[in-house]
Amino acid sequence: MVSYKDLGLSNTKEMFAKAIEGKYAIPAFNFNNLEQMQAIVAAAVETKSPVILQVSSGARKYANQTLLRYLAQGAVEYAKELGCAVPIALHLDHGDSFELCKSCIDSGFSSVMIDGSHYSFEENIELTKKVVEYAHAHGVTVEGELGVLAGVEDEVSSEHHTYTQPEEVEEFVKRTGVDSLAISIGTSHGANKFTPEQCTRNEQGILIPPPLRFDILEEIEKRIPGFPIVLHGASSVPQDQVAKINQYGGKMKDAVGIPEEQLRKAATSAVCKINIDSDGRIAMTAAVREVFATKPEEFDPRKYLGPARDNLKEIYKAKIKNVLGSADRA
Ligand code: G3H
Ligand code: 13P
Ligand code: ZN
């Protein structure tokens, strides 16, 4: 049994309280390897932003849970070495069972998500409450979810949004004791968040997605004022990066994300955690493809993973400064 406190990690309680007060959001970036961890920590240090290192169960299977925990522990030391001990949380993304959440808590995670959004309201409450009881006994914070995002949620996929029903949030938060709540207001996982039919096209032929449902967010905020809200599926799918991928042999068709101005607006509300994974995947892939296409003689992984890491860091720094608003808040 390892406590996150002994690893120098932080839970999300203070991070979220400050984020709501300061009208910004904490970046939650997914990782499953060394280069992603380096890019995330360097971006957070260079912008002086608190950060959440996020691990999905798929990432855990891919990289090995013990190694990931040691990488997170290393992240804390790495931040100090880079010159700024920014607060770092290690968070389980889309936990789907009590056992998985418990295993993460026991191995040094400081925060877990229990995603019971695919269950009935009562089953979701029961499962979430059970996780909260165990987590809080260990000082670990818990994110619950109400409403279902369209797209792929880890191994579960859903074709349509089921927007969060504002009438349910107060009871859910009260009965479960969760520390934050992920909601569904029109974001969606992955790089193809909307079909072309759901979008309009501007004069340049670029797909413009339907706007987020800020009316639902406002209604939720009225019912649970000051309570930390989380946005999943918040990648913007930068079109210059997608174009680079396609220019160098990739095939990303009709990839479209959430416009950054809408995320900026959300970050000034009770939304205090914004999850970004796909944009990081896109940034790394664009850089790797460019090296493969322009320097076909290279075969040293450092020569393509290095540029991928640099590109990832730059994209994350820009997000922290221009979208999340969390720069200089560490
Ligand atoms: O919400 C899903 C995250 O992007 C994690 O994706 O399960 O492929 O690691 P993954
Ligand atoms: P994106 O696919 O939009 O990056 O969302 C990631 C996410 O919500 C992780 O939980
Ligand atoms: Zn998610």
Short mmCIF file of C-alpha atoms and ligand atoms in Angstrom, two decimals:
data_model
loop_
_atom_site.label_atom_id
_atom_site.label_comp_id
_atom_site.label_asym_id
_atom_site.label_seq_id
_atom_site.Cartn_x
_atom_site.Cartn_y
_atom_site.Cartn_z
CA MET A 1 0.00 0.00 0.00
CA VAL A 2 1.49 3.34 -1.11
CA SER A 3 -0.04 6.72 -0.31
CA TYR A 4 0.20 9.53 -2.85
CA LYS A 5 1.16 11.79 0.03
CA ASP A 6 4.47 9.95 0.37
CA LEU A 7 5.13 10.44 -3.37
CA GLY A 8 4.75 14.22 -3.29
CA LEU A 9 1.52 14.16 -5.34
CA SER A 10 -1.51 16.36 -4.55
CA ASN A 11 -5.19 15.52 -4.59
CA THR A 12 -7.51 17.87 -6.50
CA LYS A 13 -9.33 19.54 -3.60
CA GLU A 14 -7.22 22.67 -3.27
CA MET A 15 -6.50 22.82 -7.02
CA PHE A 16 -10.24 22.96 -7.78
CA ALA A 17 -11.10 25.42 -4.99
CA LYS A 18 -8.49 27.84 -6.35
CA ALA A 19 -9.53 27.24 -9.97
CA ILE A 20 -13.15 28.13 -9.25
CA GLU A 21 -12.15 31.18 -7.28
CA GLY A 22 -9.66 32.29 -9.97
CA LYS A 23 -11.96 31.45 -12.94
CA TYR A 24 -9.62 29.06 -14.70
CA ALA A 25 -9.43 25.28 -15.21
CA ILE A 26 -6.77 22.69 -14.39
CA PRO A 27 -5.43 20.78 -17.40
CA ALA A 28 -5.91 17.00 -17.20
CA PHE A 29 -3.63 15.44 -19.81
CA ASN A 30 -3.63 11.68 -20.46
CA PHE A 31 -0.32 9.83 -20.57
CA ASN A 32 0.95 6.31 -21.02
CA ASN A 33 4.66 6.75 -21.78
CA LEU A 34 7.82 8.60 -20.83
CA GLU A 35 7.77 11.25 -23.58
CA GLN A 36 4.20 12.27 -22.80
CA MET A 37 5.03 12.57 -19.11
CA GLN A 38 8.11 14.68 -19.89
CA ALA A 39 6.13 16.98 -22.20
CA ILE A 40 3.29 17.43 -19.71
CA VAL A 41 5.58 18.21 -16.78
CA ALA A 42 7.83 20.53 -18.80
CA ALA A 43 4.77 22.40 -20.14
CA ALA A 44 3.35 22.77 -16.62
CA VAL A 45 6.69 23.93 -15.18
CA GLU A 46 7.41 26.40 -18.00
CA THR A 47 3.97 27.96 -17.60
CA LYS A 48 3.85 27.53 -13.79
CA SER A 49 0.54 25.67 -13.93
CA PRO A 50 -0.85 22.96 -11.66
CA VAL A 51 -1.49 19.79 -13.67
CA ILE A 52 -3.33 16.49 -13.56
CA LEU A 53 -1.58 13.43 -14.98
CA GLN A 54 -4.38 11.24 -16.18
CA VAL A 55 -4.26 7.46 -16.64
CA SER A 56 -7.02 5.44 -18.32
CA SER A 57 -7.50 1.74 -17.67
CA GLY A 58 -6.30 1.19 -21.26
CA ALA A 59 -3.12 3.14 -20.45
CA ARG A 60 -2.67 1.02 -17.35
CA LYS A 61 -2.91 -2.15 -19.40
CA TYR A 62 -0.56 -0.77 -22.07
CA ALA A 63 2.21 0.58 -19.87
CA ASN A 64 1.91 -1.47 -16.69
CA GLN A 65 0.35 0.09 -13.60
CA THR A 66 3.52 -0.04 -11.50
CA LEU A 67 5.63 1.68 -14.13
CA LEU A 68 3.05 4.44 -14.57
CA ARG A 69 2.98 5.10 -10.87
CA TYR A 70 6.76 5.35 -10.79
CA LEU A 71 6.63 7.71 -13.79
CA ALA A 72 4.23 9.93 -11.85
CA GLN A 73 6.48 9.79 -8.82
CA GLY A 74 9.34 10.71 -11.15
CA ALA A 75 7.24 13.57 -12.52
CA VAL A 76 7.20 15.22 -9.10
CA GLU A 77 10.99 15.05 -8.87
CA TYR A 78 11.38 16.09 -12.51
CA ALA A 79 9.30 19.24 -11.93
CA LYS A 80 11.56 20.20 -9.03
CA GLU A 81 14.63 19.58 -11.17
CA LEU A 82 13.17 21.82 -13.88
CA GLY A 83 12.88 24.55 -11.30
CA CYS A 84 9.25 24.72 -10.14
CA ALA A 85 7.46 22.19 -7.92
CA VAL A 86 4.04 22.66 -9.54
CA PRO A 87 1.20 20.73 -7.86
CA ILE A 88 0.74 17.40 -9.67
CA ALA A 89 -2.21 15.02 -9.24
CA LEU A 90 -2.23 11.44 -10.49
CA HIS A 91 -5.76 10.65 -11.58
CA LEU A 92 -7.54 7.51 -12.79
CA ASP A 93 -9.58 8.37 -15.88
CA HIS A 94 -12.93 6.57 -16.39
CA GLY A 95 -12.58 4.03 -13.61
CA ASP A 96 -15.29 1.46 -14.21
CA SER A 97 -15.33 -0.53 -10.97
CA PHE A 98 -14.77 -0.19 -7.25
CA GLU A 99 -11.92 -2.72 -7.49
CA LEU A 100 -10.02 -0.67 -10.11
CA CYS A 101 -10.43 2.55 -8.11
CA LYS A 102 -9.28 0.79 -4.93
CA SER A 103 -6.26 -0.67 -6.68
CA CYS A 104 -5.24 2.80 -7.92
CA ILE A 105 -5.78 4.39 -4.51
CA ASP A 106 -3.69 1.63 -2.91
CA SER A 107 -0.88 2.17 -5.40
CA GLY A 108 -0.44 5.94 -5.05
CA PHE A 109 -3.12 7.70 -7.13
CA SER A 110 -4.29 10.95 -5.54
CA SER A 111 -7.59 11.16 -7.41
CA VAL A 112 -9.93 8.71 -9.15
CA MET A 113 -12.89 8.93 -11.47
CA ILE A 114 -15.66 6.41 -11.05
CA ASP A 115 -17.67 6.53 -14.24
CA GLY A 116 -21.08 5.09 -13.45
CA SER A 117 -22.73 7.17 -16.15
CA HIS A 118 -23.80 4.10 -18.11
CA TYR A 119 -25.75 2.74 -15.14
CA SER A 120 -29.14 3.80 -13.83
CA PHE A 121 -29.20 6.86 -11.55
CA GLU A 122 -29.56 4.70 -8.42
CA GLU A 123 -26.82 2.24 -9.45
CA ASN A 124 -24.51 5.13 -10.33
CA ILE A 125 -25.10 6.64 -6.88
CA GLU A 126 -24.49 3.33 -5.11
CA LEU A 127 -21.21 2.62 -6.93
CA THR A 128 -19.93 6.20 -6.67
CA LYS A 129 -20.73 6.37 -2.96
CA LYS A 130 -18.81 3.16 -2.31
CA VAL A 131 -15.73 4.56 -4.08
CA VAL A 132 -16.04 7.90 -2.24
CA GLU A 133 -16.11 6.17 1.15
CA TYR A 134 -12.91 4.25 0.43
CA ALA A 135 -11.17 7.16 -1.31
CA HIS A 136 -11.95 9.75 1.35
CA ALA A 137 -10.65 7.43 4.06
CA HIS A 138 -7.31 7.75 2.23
CA GLY A 139 -7.48 11.48 1.42
CA VAL A 140 -8.11 10.75 -2.28
CA THR A 141 -10.56 12.90 -4.26
CA VAL A 142 -13.29 11.42 -6.47
CA GLU A 143 -14.85 12.52 -9.76
CA GLY A 144 -18.29 11.13 -10.67
CA GLU A 145 -20.21 11.47 -13.92
CA LEU A 146 -23.80 12.17 -14.84
CA GLY A 147 -24.87 12.13 -18.48
CA VAL A 148 -23.21 10.25 -21.35
CA LEU A 149 -20.87 11.74 -23.96
CA ALA A 150 -21.22 10.65 -27.55
CA GLY A 151 -18.14 8.90 -28.93
CA VAL A 152 -15.85 6.34 -27.39
CA GLU A 153 -15.38 6.37 -23.62
CA ASP A 154 -12.47 4.01 -23.06
CA GLU A 155 -13.93 0.61 -23.93
CA VAL A 156 -17.51 1.81 -23.90
CA SER A 157 -18.91 3.60 -26.94
CA SER A 158 -22.03 5.63 -27.30
CA GLU A 159 -23.58 6.99 -30.47
CA HIS A 160 -25.55 9.88 -28.98
CA HIS A 161 -25.11 12.41 -26.23
CA THR A 162 -27.32 12.03 -23.23
CA TYR A 163 -26.99 15.50 -21.79
CA THR A 164 -26.70 15.79 -18.03
CA GLN A 165 -30.09 16.50 -16.48
CA PRO A 166 -29.67 19.50 -14.15
CA GLU A 167 -32.50 18.22 -11.92
CA GLU A 168 -30.35 15.23 -10.95
CA VAL A 169 -27.07 16.89 -9.99
CA GLU A 170 -27.95 18.13 -6.51
CA GLU A 171 -29.18 14.75 -5.30
CA PHE A 172 -26.23 12.95 -6.91
CA VAL A 173 -23.64 15.20 -5.32
CA LYS A 174 -25.33 15.11 -1.93
CA ARG A 175 -25.89 11.36 -1.77
CA THR A 176 -22.49 10.30 -3.14
CA GLY A 177 -20.19 12.86 -1.51
CA VAL A 178 -18.14 13.23 -4.73
CA ASP A 179 -15.60 16.05 -5.00
CA SER A 180 -16.27 16.90 -8.65
CA LEU A 181 -18.77 16.05 -11.35
CA ALA A 182 -18.18 15.32 -15.04
CA ILE A 183 -21.10 16.49 -17.16
CA SER A 184 -22.29 16.06 -20.71
CA ILE A 185 -23.03 19.33 -22.53
CA GLY A 186 -22.02 18.42 -26.06
CA THR A 187 -18.34 17.52 -25.87
CA SER A 188 -17.32 14.08 -27.04
CA HIS A 189 -14.28 11.79 -26.97
CA GLY A 190 -11.86 11.24 -29.82
CA ALA A 191 -10.79 13.17 -32.94
CA ASN A 192 -14.10 12.88 -34.80
CA LYS A 193 -16.40 14.47 -32.31
CA PHE A 194 -19.16 15.28 -34.75
CA THR A 195 -20.23 13.87 -38.09
CA PRO A 196 -20.11 16.32 -41.05
CA GLU A 197 -23.93 16.20 -41.03
CA GLN A 198 -23.98 17.58 -37.48
CA CYS A 199 -21.72 20.50 -38.50
CA THR A 200 -22.00 23.49 -40.79
CA ARG A 201 -19.16 24.51 -43.16
CA ASN A 202 -17.58 27.95 -43.28
CA GLU A 203 -16.46 29.67 -46.50
CA GLN A 204 -13.16 27.76 -46.52
CA GLY A 205 -15.06 24.48 -46.25
CA ILE A 206 -13.95 23.94 -42.63
CA LEU A 207 -16.41 22.02 -40.45
CA ILE A 208 -17.95 24.12 -37.68
CA PRO A 209 -19.37 21.97 -34.87
CA PRO A 210 -22.60 22.67 -33.00
CA PRO A 211 -22.04 24.91 -29.93
CA LEU A 212 -21.77 23.48 -26.43
CA ARG A 213 -24.92 23.62 -24.30
CA PHE A 214 -23.94 26.46 -22.00
CA ASP A 215 -27.60 26.72 -20.98
CA ILE A 216 -27.32 23.29 -19.31
CA LEU A 217 -24.03 24.26 -17.64
CA GLU A 218 -25.63 27.43 -16.24
CA GLU A 219 -28.60 25.48 -14.93
CA ILE A 220 -26.23 23.00 -13.23
CA GLU A 221 -24.23 25.85 -11.67
CA LYS A 222 -27.43 27.34 -10.27
CA ARG A 223 -28.29 24.07 -8.57
CA ILE A 224 -24.83 23.34 -7.10
CA PRO A 225 -23.13 26.75 -6.85
CA GLY A 226 -19.35 26.63 -6.57
CA PHE A 227 -19.19 22.86 -7.08
CA PRO A 228 -16.29 21.70 -9.31
CA ILE A 229 -17.43 20.63 -12.79
CA VAL A 230 -15.34 18.56 -15.22
CA LEU A 231 -15.39 18.56 -19.01
CA HIS A 232 -14.32 15.40 -20.80
CA GLY A 233 -13.84 15.13 -24.54
CA ALA A 234 -12.40 18.65 -24.71
CA SER A 235 -9.79 18.32 -27.45
CA SER A 236 -9.93 21.00 -30.12
CA VAL A 237 -8.41 18.82 -32.86
CA PRO A 238 -6.06 21.52 -34.23
CA GLN A 239 -6.57 21.63 -37.99
CA ASP A 240 -2.95 22.57 -38.78
CA GLN A 241 -1.80 19.39 -37.05
CA VAL A 242 -4.44 17.28 -38.79
CA ALA A 243 -3.34 18.80 -42.12
CA LYS A 244 0.28 17.88 -41.34
CA ILE A 245 -0.71 14.30 -40.57
CA ASN A 246 -2.58 14.07 -43.86
CA GLN A 247 0.22 15.84 -45.77
CA TYR A 248 2.69 13.20 -44.60
CA GLY A 249 0.64 10.16 -45.46
CA GLY A 250 -1.92 9.99 -42.66
CA LYS A 251 -5.63 9.53 -43.13
CA MET A 252 -7.62 11.62 -40.71
CA LYS A 253 -10.90 12.43 -42.34
CA ASP A 254 -13.43 14.98 -41.09
CA ALA A 255 -11.62 15.27 -37.76
CA VAL A 256 -13.27 18.03 -35.75
CA GLY A 257 -13.07 19.16 -32.12
CA ILE A 258 -14.38 21.73 -29.68
CA PRO A 259 -13.45 25.33 -30.61
CA GLU A 260 -10.96 26.79 -28.13
CA GLU A 261 -13.07 29.93 -27.50
CA GLN A 262 -15.85 27.74 -26.13
CA LEU A 263 -13.46 25.93 -23.82
CA ARG A 264 -12.04 29.29 -22.68
CA LYS A 265 -15.54 30.40 -21.81
CA ALA A 266 -16.21 27.13 -19.95
CA ALA A 267 -12.95 27.51 -17.99
CA THR A 268 -14.16 30.80 -16.50
CA SER A 269 -17.26 29.05 -15.08
CA ALA A 270 -17.46 26.28 -12.48
CA VAL A 271 -15.66 24.03 -14.98
CA CYS A 272 -12.36 23.53 -13.20
CA LYS A 273 -10.91 20.44 -14.94
CA ILE A 274 -10.65 20.03 -18.70
CA ASN A 275 -9.63 16.64 -20.12
CA ILE A 276 -7.41 16.55 -23.18
CA ASP A 277 -6.04 13.37 -24.74
CA SER A 278 -6.72 13.34 -28.49
CA ASP A 279 -4.93 16.66 -29.17
CA GLY A 280 -1.80 15.18 -27.64
CA ARG A 281 -2.08 12.07 -29.80
CA ILE A 282 -2.50 14.26 -32.87
CA ALA A 283 0.48 16.47 -31.99
CA MET A 284 2.79 13.49 -31.51
CA THR A 285 1.59 11.75 -34.66
CA ALA A 286 2.06 14.90 -36.78
CA ALA A 287 5.66 15.29 -35.61
CA VAL A 288 6.52 11.59 -36.03
CA ARG A 289 5.02 11.51 -39.53
CA GLU A 290 6.97 14.59 -40.53
CA VAL A 291 10.25 12.99 -39.49
CA PHE A 292 9.43 9.71 -41.23
CA ALA A 293 8.49 11.52 -44.44
CA THR A 294 11.29 14.08 -44.52
CA LYS A 295 14.16 12.08 -42.97
CA PRO A 296 13.57 8.50 -44.07
CA GLU A 297 17.14 7.60 -43.16
CA GLU A 298 16.45 8.05 -39.42
CA PHE A 299 15.95 4.92 -37.35
CA ASP A 300 16.89 6.13 -33.86
CA PRO A 301 13.61 6.42 -31.90
CA ARG A 302 14.96 9.50 -30.13
CA LYS A 303 15.04 11.27 -33.49
CA TYR A 304 11.27 11.00 -33.91
CA LEU A 305 10.06 10.68 -30.33
CA GLY A 306 12.10 13.77 -29.41
CA PRO A 307 10.35 16.03 -31.96
CA ALA A 308 7.02 14.43 -30.97
CA ARG A 309 7.69 15.34 -27.34
CA ASP A 310 8.68 18.91 -28.29
CA ASN A 311 5.54 19.40 -30.35
CA LEU A 312 3.40 17.99 -27.55
CA LYS A 313 4.97 20.35 -25.03
CA GLU A 314 4.32 23.39 -27.23
CA ILE A 315 0.68 22.43 -27.81
CA TYR A 316 0.13 21.89 -24.08
CA LYS A 317 1.81 25.18 -23.18
CA ALA A 318 -0.45 27.03 -25.60
CA LYS A 319 -3.51 25.32 -24.10
CA ILE A 320 -2.50 26.19 -20.57
CA LYS A 321 -1.94 29.85 -21.48
CA ASN A 322 -4.73 30.50 -23.95
CA VAL A 323 -7.49 28.01 -23.12
CA LEU A 324 -7.28 26.77 -19.54
CA GLY A 325 -6.01 30.06 -18.09
CA SER A 326 -3.98 28.13 -15.49
CA ALA A 327 -0.55 29.68 -16.23
CA ASP A 328 1.12 31.31 -13.21
CA ARG A 329 -1.37 29.66 -10.82
CA ALA A 330 0.97 27.02 -9.40
O1 G3H B 1 -11.58 9.18 -22.33
C1 G3H B 1 -10.80 8.44 -22.93
C2 G3H B 1 -9.37 8.75 -22.95
O2 G3H B 1 -9.05 9.50 -24.09
C3 G3H B 1 -8.53 7.51 -22.79
O3 G3H B 1 -8.43 6.77 -23.95
O4 G3H B 1 -8.76 4.42 -23.18
O5 G3H B 1 -7.66 4.90 -25.34
O6 G3H B 1 -6.48 5.37 -23.20
P1 G3H B 1 -7.79 5.27 -23.91
P1 13P B 2 -10.48 13.97 -25.92
O1 13P B 2 -10.65 12.71 -26.70
O2 13P B 2 -11.36 15.06 -26.46
O3 13P B 2 -9.07 14.40 -25.82
O4 13P B 2 -11.01 13.68 -24.44
C1 13P B 2 -10.19 13.05 -23.49
C2 13P B 2 -10.93 12.66 -22.25
O5 13P B 2 -12.03 13.07 -21.98
C3 13P B 2 -10.25 11.76 -21.33
O6 13P B 2 -11.08 11.36 -20.29
ZN ZN B 3 -13.13 11.17 -20.77
#
